Amino acid sequence: MNILLAGGAGYIGSHTAVELLNAGHDVVIVDDYSNSCPEALKRVEQITGKSFVSYEADIKDKKAVSQIFYQNNIDCVIHFAGLKAVGESVRQPVRYYRNNIDTTLTLLECMQEAGVKNIVFSSSATVYGEDNPMPCVETMKRGCCTNPYGWTKYMMEQILEDAAFADAGLSVILLRYFNPVGAHASGLIGEDPQGIPNNLMPYVSQVAVGKRDCLTVFGGDYATPDGTCRRDFIHVMDLANAHLKAIEYAVQRKGVDIFNIGTGTPYSVLDIIKAFEAAAGVRIKYEIGARRAGDLPECWANADKAARVLGWRAQRDLAAMCRDAWKWQSNNPEGYK
């Protein structure tokens, strides 16, 4: 298949490109590099030994995206494009709503005009909100999100579901990610946040490599075993493989289907610090700070449906996540620069 990766130069997109290329698919990558780097695509070619088509364009630019669809015989779209930091979304809600919802509407309009009927969407566990018990199951209600980022994912899911209801030929797969971490085992590609990292693992990695002095743990008084938040962390290459399974499933059916993509095991912030110290052989300096707006105490997945329907389960453990994250960071202390 020829697969368009919207936002494909980013952290998850680049790792998914490796998985798709290695499986024999063709990819077309579109990215504006607002939160990514062209160097990542050079390294994808280095890892796979395969070439692919790429464009620098804003997914919100309908004229540019329409031309890309016209120039390429696209079979399926994977929609990664969007802003993704919880804390930043609380500070900049209008920017998040404008960017994330517009990318989705533009892709759907261009797909309709080009006759493309398959889309896999990069959704998030944040759509479950704060009222559901753990672990999260796909049949739980959405909403009561704790931050604008979560609400954009909620709204984008609804837009995609409505589009599929209106077009019986459309196949929509919603992948609800939990917390992607780690890097490709080669150490050539990984997570390279611009500025101060918004997520835990890259911040820990930067403290370990000496780029940051100290990690602030947001809250030490939650009702969890050690007082810090617990999350379901998943290796980015396991997540990439879930996209491969999802596109193969998407072309066989119509309508909407939803899958949790996680390990089913929650780890606390302190668990991550200890595991990273073991992987890197260095001490991570940290301090307990105030709680961060928009954070839930605990969130983890029931991923049984993905195993049953897609034949997918996470294969890599926390030690592998930390080992590969450290290999990327230690080999690239300044990221792709």
CSV table of C-alpha atoms in Angstrom, one decimal:
chain,number,residue,atom,x,y,z
A,1,MET,CA,0.0,0.0,0.0
A,2,ASN,CA,0.9,3.6,-0.5
A,3,ILE,CA,0.4,5.3,2.9
A,4,LEU,CA,0.4,9.1,3.6
A,5,LEU,CA,1.9,10.0,7.0
A,6,ALA,CA,0.6,13.4,8.0
A,7,GLY,CA,3.1,14.7,10.5
A,8,GLY,CA,5.4,11.7,9.6
A,9,ALA,CA,8.7,13.4,10.5
A,10,GLY,CA,7.8,13.6,14.2
A,11,TYR,CA,8.6,11.2,17.0
A,12,ILE,CA,5.9,8.6,16.4
A,13,GLY,CA,5.6,9.2,12.7
A,14,SER,CA,9.3,8.5,11.9
A,15,HIS,CA,9.3,5.3,13.9
A,16,THR,CA,6.1,4.2,12.1
A,17,ALA,CA,7.7,5.0,8.8
A,18,VAL,CA,10.5,2.6,9.6
A,19,GLU,CA,8.0,-0.2,10.5
A,20,LEU,CA,6.0,0.4,7.3
A,21,LEU,CA,9.0,0.5,5.0
A,22,ASN,CA,10.5,-2.6,6.5
A,23,ALA,CA,7.1,-4.3,5.9
A,24,GLY,CA,7.2,-3.5,2.2
A,25,HIS,CA,4.8,-0.5,2.1
A,26,ASP,CA,5.5,2.7,0.3
A,27,VAL,CA,5.2,5.9,2.3
A,28,VAL,CA,4.5,9.6,1.5
A,29,ILE,CA,5.5,11.9,4.4
A,30,VAL,CA,4.1,15.4,4.9
A,31,ASP,CA,5.4,17.6,7.7
A,32,ASP,CA,5.9,21.3,8.3
A,33,TYR,CA,8.7,20.6,10.7
A,34,SER,CA,7.2,22.9,13.4
A,35,ASN,CA,7.9,20.1,16.0
A,36,SER,CA,10.2,17.8,14.0
A,37,CYS,CA,13.3,17.9,11.9
A,38,PRO,CA,14.2,16.8,8.3
A,39,GLU,CA,17.2,15.0,9.7
A,40,ALA,CA,14.9,12.3,11.1
A,41,LEU,CA,13.8,11.4,7.5
A,42,LYS,CA,17.4,11.0,6.4
A,43,ARG,CA,17.9,8.6,9.3
A,44,VAL,CA,14.8,6.7,8.4
A,45,GLU,CA,16.4,6.1,5.0
A,46,GLN,CA,19.6,5.1,6.7
A,47,ILE,CA,17.9,2.5,8.9
A,48,THR,CA,15.7,1.0,6.3
A,49,GLY,CA,17.9,1.4,3.2
A,50,LYS,CA,14.7,2.5,1.4
A,51,SER,CA,13.7,5.7,-0.3
A,52,PHE,CA,10.3,7.4,0.0
A,53,VAL,CA,8.5,10.6,-1.0
A,54,SER,CA,8.4,13.6,1.4
A,55,TYR,CA,6.9,17.1,1.3
A,56,GLU,CA,7.3,20.1,3.5
A,57,ALA,CA,3.8,21.4,4.0
A,58,ASP,CA,1.3,22.4,6.7
A,59,ILE,CA,-1.5,19.9,6.9
A,60,LYS,CA,-3.9,22.8,7.4
A,61,ASP,CA,-3.0,24.2,3.9
A,62,LYS,CA,-5.7,22.5,1.8
A,63,LYS,CA,-4.2,23.7,-1.5
A,64,ALA,CA,-0.9,22.1,-0.7
A,65,VAL,CA,-2.3,18.9,0.7
A,66,SER,CA,-4.8,18.5,-2.2
A,67,GLN,CA,-1.8,18.7,-4.6
A,68,ILE,CA,0.0,16.0,-2.7
A,69,PHE,CA,-3.0,13.7,-2.9
A,70,TYR,CA,-3.2,14.5,-6.7
A,71,GLN,CA,0.5,13.6,-7.2
A,72,ASN,CA,0.4,10.3,-5.3
A,73,ASN,CA,-1.9,7.3,-5.5
A,74,ILE,CA,-2.7,7.2,-1.7
A,75,ASP,CA,-4.4,4.1,-0.3
A,76,CYS,CA,-4.5,5.0,3.4
A,77,VAL,CA,-3.8,8.0,5.6
A,78,ILE,CA,-2.2,7.9,9.1
A,79,HIS,CA,-3.0,11.2,10.9
A,80,PHE,CA,-0.2,12.1,13.3
A,81,ALA,CA,-0.3,15.9,12.7
A,82,GLY,CA,-1.1,17.9,15.7
A,83,LEU,CA,0.2,19.6,18.8
A,84,LYS,CA,0.5,17.2,21.7
A,85,ALA,CA,1.7,18.6,25.0
A,86,VAL,CA,-0.9,18.5,27.9
A,87,GLY,CA,0.7,21.3,29.9
A,88,GLU,CA,1.2,23.6,26.9
A,89,SER,CA,-2.4,23.0,25.8
A,90,VAL,CA,-3.6,24.4,29.2
A,91,ARG,CA,-1.6,27.6,28.5
A,92,GLN,CA,-2.4,27.9,24.8
A,93,PRO,CA,-5.9,26.4,24.3
A,94,VAL,CA,-6.9,28.4,21.3
A,95,ARG,CA,-3.7,27.4,19.4
A,96,TYR,CA,-4.4,23.8,20.1
A,97,TYR,CA,-8.0,23.9,19.0
A,98,ARG,CA,-7.2,25.7,15.8
A,99,ASN,CA,-4.3,23.6,14.8
A,100,ASN,CA,-5.5,20.1,15.7
A,101,ILE,CA,-9.1,20.4,14.5
A,102,ASP,CA,-8.1,22.1,11.3
A,103,THR,CA,-5.6,19.4,10.3
A,104,THR,CA,-8.3,16.8,10.7
A,105,LEU,CA,-10.9,18.7,8.6
A,106,THR,CA,-8.4,19.4,5.9
A,107,LEU,CA,-7.3,15.7,5.6
A,108,LEU,CA,-10.9,14.5,5.4
A,109,GLU,CA,-11.8,17.1,2.7
A,110,CYS,CA,-8.7,16.1,0.7
A,111,MET,CA,-9.4,12.4,1.2
A,112,GLN,CA,-13.0,12.8,0.0
A,113,GLU,CA,-11.9,14.7,-3.1
A,114,ALA,CA,-9.2,12.1,-3.9
A,115,GLY,CA,-11.5,9.1,-3.2
A,116,VAL,CA,-9.3,7.8,-0.3
A,117,LYS,CA,-11.3,5.7,2.1
A,118,ASN,CA,-9.0,4.6,4.8
A,119,ILE,CA,-7.6,6.6,7.8
A,120,VAL,CA,-5.9,5.7,11.0
A,121,PHE,CA,-6.0,8.4,13.6
A,122,SER,CA,-3.4,9.1,16.3
A,123,SER,CA,-5.7,9.5,19.3
A,124,SER,CA,-5.0,9.5,23.0
A,125,ALA,CA,-6.0,7.9,26.3
A,126,THR,CA,-6.8,11.5,27.4
A,127,VAL,CA,-10.3,11.1,25.8
A,128,TYR,CA,-11.3,8.9,28.7
A,129,GLY,CA,-11.2,11.9,31.0
A,130,GLU,CA,-11.3,11.6,34.8
A,131,ASP,CA,-14.5,9.8,35.6
A,132,ASN,CA,-13.7,6.3,34.4
A,133,PRO,CA,-12.2,3.5,36.5
A,134,MET,CA,-8.9,1.9,35.6
A,135,PRO,CA,-8.0,0.2,33.4
A,136,CYS,CA,-9.4,2.0,30.4
A,137,VAL,CA,-11.6,-0.1,28.0
A,138,GLU,CA,-12.7,1.1,24.6
A,139,THR,CA,-16.4,0.9,25.5
A,140,MET,CA,-16.0,3.5,28.3
A,141,LYS,CA,-17.6,6.9,27.8
A,142,ARG,CA,-15.4,9.7,26.4
A,143,GLY,CA,-15.3,13.3,27.7
A,144,CYS,CA,-14.7,15.0,31.0
A,145,CYS,CA,-11.2,15.6,29.6
A,146,THR,CA,-8.8,17.4,32.0
A,147,ASN,CA,-7.1,19.6,29.4
A,148,PRO,CA,-7.6,21.2,26.0
A,149,TYR,CA,-5.2,18.6,24.3
A,150,GLY,CA,-7.6,15.8,25.4
A,151,TRP,CA,-10.6,17.8,24.2
A,152,THR,CA,-9.1,18.2,20.8
A,153,LYS,CA,-8.6,14.5,20.5
A,154,TYR,CA,-12.2,13.9,21.7
A,155,MET,CA,-13.5,16.4,19.1
A,156,MET,CA,-11.3,14.9,16.3
A,157,GLU,CA,-12.6,11.4,17.1
A,158,GLN,CA,-16.2,12.7,16.9
A,159,ILE,CA,-15.5,14.4,13.6
A,160,LEU,CA,-14.1,11.2,12.1
A,161,GLU,CA,-17.0,9.1,13.5
A,162,ASP,CA,-19.5,11.6,11.9
A,163,ALA,CA,-17.6,11.4,8.6
A,164,ALA,CA,-17.8,7.6,8.6
A,165,PHE,CA,-21.5,7.7,9.5
A,166,ALA,CA,-22.1,10.0,6.5
A,167,ASP,CA,-19.9,7.9,4.1
A,168,ALA,CA,-20.5,4.2,4.4
A,169,GLY,CA,-17.4,3.5,2.4
A,170,LEU,CA,-15.0,5.2,4.9
A,171,SER,CA,-12.9,3.1,7.2
A,172,VAL,CA,-11.7,4.9,10.4
A,173,ILE,CA,-9.4,3.3,13.0
A,174,LEU,CA,-8.9,5.3,16.2
A,175,LEU,CA,-5.7,4.3,18.0
A,176,ARG,CA,-5.8,5.6,21.6
A,177,TYR,CA,-2.2,5.8,22.6
A,178,PHE,CA,-1.1,5.7,26.2
A,179,ASN,CA,2.5,7.0,26.8
A,180,PRO,CA,5.0,6.4,24.0
A,181,VAL,CA,8.6,6.3,25.1
A,182,GLY,CA,11.9,4.8,24.0
A,183,ALA,CA,13.6,5.0,20.6
A,184,HIS,CA,14.6,2.8,17.7
A,185,ALA,CA,17.2,0.3,18.8
A,186,SER,CA,19.8,1.7,16.4
A,187,GLY,CA,19.9,5.0,18.4
A,188,LEU,CA,19.5,6.9,15.1
A,189,ILE,CA,16.0,8.2,15.7
A,190,GLY,CA,14.2,9.1,18.9
A,191,GLU,CA,12.2,11.8,20.7
A,192,ASP,CA,13.7,15.2,20.1
A,193,PRO,CA,11.5,17.8,21.8
A,194,GLN,CA,12.0,21.5,21.0
A,195,GLY,CA,12.9,23.5,24.0
A,196,ILE,CA,12.0,22.2,27.4
A,197,PRO,CA,10.5,18.7,27.2
A,198,ASN,CA,6.8,18.5,28.1
A,199,ASN,CA,6.9,14.7,28.7
A,200,LEU,CA,8.7,12.7,31.4
A,201,MET,CA,11.0,10.3,29.5
A,202,PRO,CA,12.8,12.9,27.4
A,203,TYR,CA,13.2,15.1,30.4
A,204,VAL,CA,14.7,12.3,32.4
A,205,SER,CA,17.0,11.5,29.4
A,206,GLN,CA,18.2,15.1,29.2
A,207,VAL,CA,19.0,15.1,33.0
A,208,ALA,CA,20.9,11.9,32.5
A,209,VAL,CA,23.0,13.2,29.7
A,210,GLY,CA,23.7,16.5,31.6
A,211,LYS,CA,21.6,18.8,29.4
A,212,ARG,CA,19.2,19.5,32.3
A,213,ASP,CA,20.2,19.9,36.0
A,214,CYS,CA,17.2,18.4,37.7
A,215,LEU,CA,13.8,16.8,37.1
A,216,THR,CA,10.8,18.3,38.8
A,217,VAL,CA,8.2,15.6,39.6
A,218,PHE,CA,4.8,17.2,39.4
A,219,GLY,CA,3.1,16.1,42.7
A,220,GLY,CA,4.2,13.6,45.3
A,221,ASP,CA,0.9,13.4,47.2
A,222,TYR,CA,-1.4,11.5,44.9
A,223,ALA,CA,-3.3,8.4,46.1
A,224,THR,CA,-0.8,6.0,44.5
A,225,PRO,CA,1.7,3.6,46.0
A,226,ASP,CA,4.6,6.1,46.0
A,227,GLY,CA,2.6,9.4,45.8
A,228,THR,CA,3.5,10.1,42.1
A,229,CYS,CA,1.3,9.7,39.0
A,230,ARG,CA,1.2,6.3,37.4
A,231,ARG,CA,1.0,5.9,33.6
A,232,ASP,CA,1.0,3.1,31.0
A,233,PHE,CA,4.3,3.6,29.1
A,234,ILE,CA,4.7,1.9,25.7
A,235,HIS,CA,7.8,1.5,23.6
A,236,VAL,CA,7.5,3.6,20.4
A,237,MET,CA,8.4,0.7,18.2
A,238,ASP,CA,5.6,-1.4,19.7
A,239,LEU,CA,3.3,1.6,18.9
A,240,ALA,CA,4.7,1.8,15.4
A,241,ASN,CA,3.9,-1.9,14.9
A,242,ALA,CA,0.3,-1.2,16.0
A,243,HIS,CA,0.0,1.2,13.1
A,244,LEU,CA,1.1,-1.5,10.7
A,245,LYS,CA,-1.5,-3.9,12.1
A,246,ALA,CA,-4.1,-1.1,11.9
A,247,ILE,CA,-3.7,-0.2,8.2
A,248,GLU,CA,-3.8,-3.9,7.3
A,249,TYR,CA,-7.1,-4.2,9.2
A,250,ALA,CA,-8.5,-0.9,7.9
A,251,VAL,CA,-8.6,-1.9,4.3
A,252,GLN,CA,-10.6,-5.0,5.1
A,253,ARG,CA,-13.6,-3.3,6.7
A,254,LYS,CA,-15.7,-0.2,6.8
A,255,GLY,CA,-17.0,2.1,9.6
A,256,VAL,CA,-15.2,3.0,12.9
A,257,ASP,CA,-13.2,0.9,15.2
A,258,ILE,CA,-11.3,1.9,18.4
A,259,PHE,CA,-8.2,0.3,20.0
A,260,ASN,CA,-6.3,1.0,23.1
A,261,ILE,CA,-2.5,0.8,22.5
A,262,GLY,CA,-0.7,0.3,25.8
A,263,THR,CA,1.0,-2.4,27.8
A,264,GLY,CA,-1.7,-2.7,30.5
A,265,THR,CA,0.9,-2.1,33.2
A,266,PRO,CA,1.1,1.3,35.1
A,267,TYR,CA,4.5,2.7,36.2
A,268,SER,CA,4.9,5.7,38.5
A,269,VAL,CA,7.2,8.6,37.9
A,270,LEU,CA,9.6,7.2,40.5
A,271,ASP,CA,9.5,3.8,38.8
A,272,ILE,CA,10.7,5.4,35.6
A,273,ILE,CA,13.5,7.3,37.3
A,274,LYS,CA,14.8,4.1,39.0
A,275,ALA,CA,14.5,2.1,35.7
A,276,PHE,CA,16.3,4.8,33.8
A,277,GLU,CA,19.1,5.0,36.4
A,278,ALA,CA,19.6,1.3,36.0
A,279,ALA,CA,19.7,1.5,32.2
A,280,ALA,CA,22.0,4.5,32.0
A,281,GLY,CA,24.2,3.8,35.0
A,282,VAL,CA,23.8,7.4,36.2
A,283,ARG,CA,21.9,9.1,39.0
A,284,ILE,CA,18.9,11.2,38.1
A,285,LYS,CA,18.6,14.3,40.2
A,286,TYR,CA,15.0,15.1,41.0
A,287,GLU,CA,12.8,17.1,43.3
A,288,ILE,CA,9.1,16.9,44.2
A,289,GLY,CA,7.1,19.9,43.0
A,290,ALA,CA,3.5,21.1,42.9
A,291,ARG,CA,0.9,19.2,41.0
A,292,ARG,CA,0.5,20.1,37.3
A,293,ALA,CA,-2.8,21.3,35.9
A,294,GLY,CA,-4.5,18.6,33.8
A,295,ASP,CA,-2.7,15.6,35.2
A,296,LEU,CA,-4.7,12.5,36.3
A,297,PRO,CA,-3.3,10.4,39.2
A,298,GLU,CA,-3.4,7.1,37.3
A,299,CYS,CA,-4.2,6.0,33.7
A,300,TRP,CA,-3.5,2.6,32.1
A,301,ALA,CA,-4.9,0.5,29.3
A,302,ASN,CA,-6.8,-2.7,28.8
A,303,ALA,CA,-5.4,-3.6,25.4
A,304,ASP,CA,-7.1,-7.0,25.0
A,305,LYS,CA,-9.2,-5.8,22.0
A,306,ALA,CA,-6.1,-5.0,20.0
A,307,ALA,CA,-4.7,-8.4,20.8
A,308,ARG,CA,-7.9,-10.1,19.8
A,309,VAL,CA,-8.8,-8.2,16.7
A,310,LEU,CA,-5.5,-6.9,15.4
A,311,GLY,CA,-3.2,-9.6,16.7
A,312,TRP,CA,-1.1,-7.0,18.4
A,313,ARG,CA,0.4,-6.9,21.9
A,314,ALA,CA,3.3,-4.8,23.2
A,315,GLN,CA,6.6,-6.9,23.2
A,316,ARG,CA,9.1,-4.6,24.9
A,317,ASP,CA,9.4,-4.0,28.7
A,318,LEU,CA,10.3,-1.0,30.8
A,319,ALA,CA,14.0,-1.9,30.8
A,320,ALA,CA,14.0,-1.9,26.9
A,321,MET,CA,12.2,1.4,26.9
A,322,CYS,CA,14.8,3.0,29.1
A,323,ARG,CA,17.7,1.3,27.4
A,324,ASP,CA,16.7,2.5,23.9
A,325,ALA,CA,15.8,6.0,25.1
A,326,TRP,CA,19.3,6.3,26.7
A,327,LYS,CA,21.0,5.0,23.5
A,328,TRP,CA,19.3,7.6,21.5
A,329,GLN,CA,20.0,10.5,24.0
A,330,SER,CA,23.6,9.5,24.7
A,331,ASN,CA,24.4,9.2,21.0
A,332,ASN,CA,22.5,12.4,20.2
A,333,PRO,CA,22.9,14.7,23.3
A,334,GLU,CA,21.6,17.7,21.3
A,335,GLY,CA,19.0,15.7,19.4
A,336,TYR,CA,19.0,15.9,15.6
A,337,LYS,CA,21.0,19.2,15.7
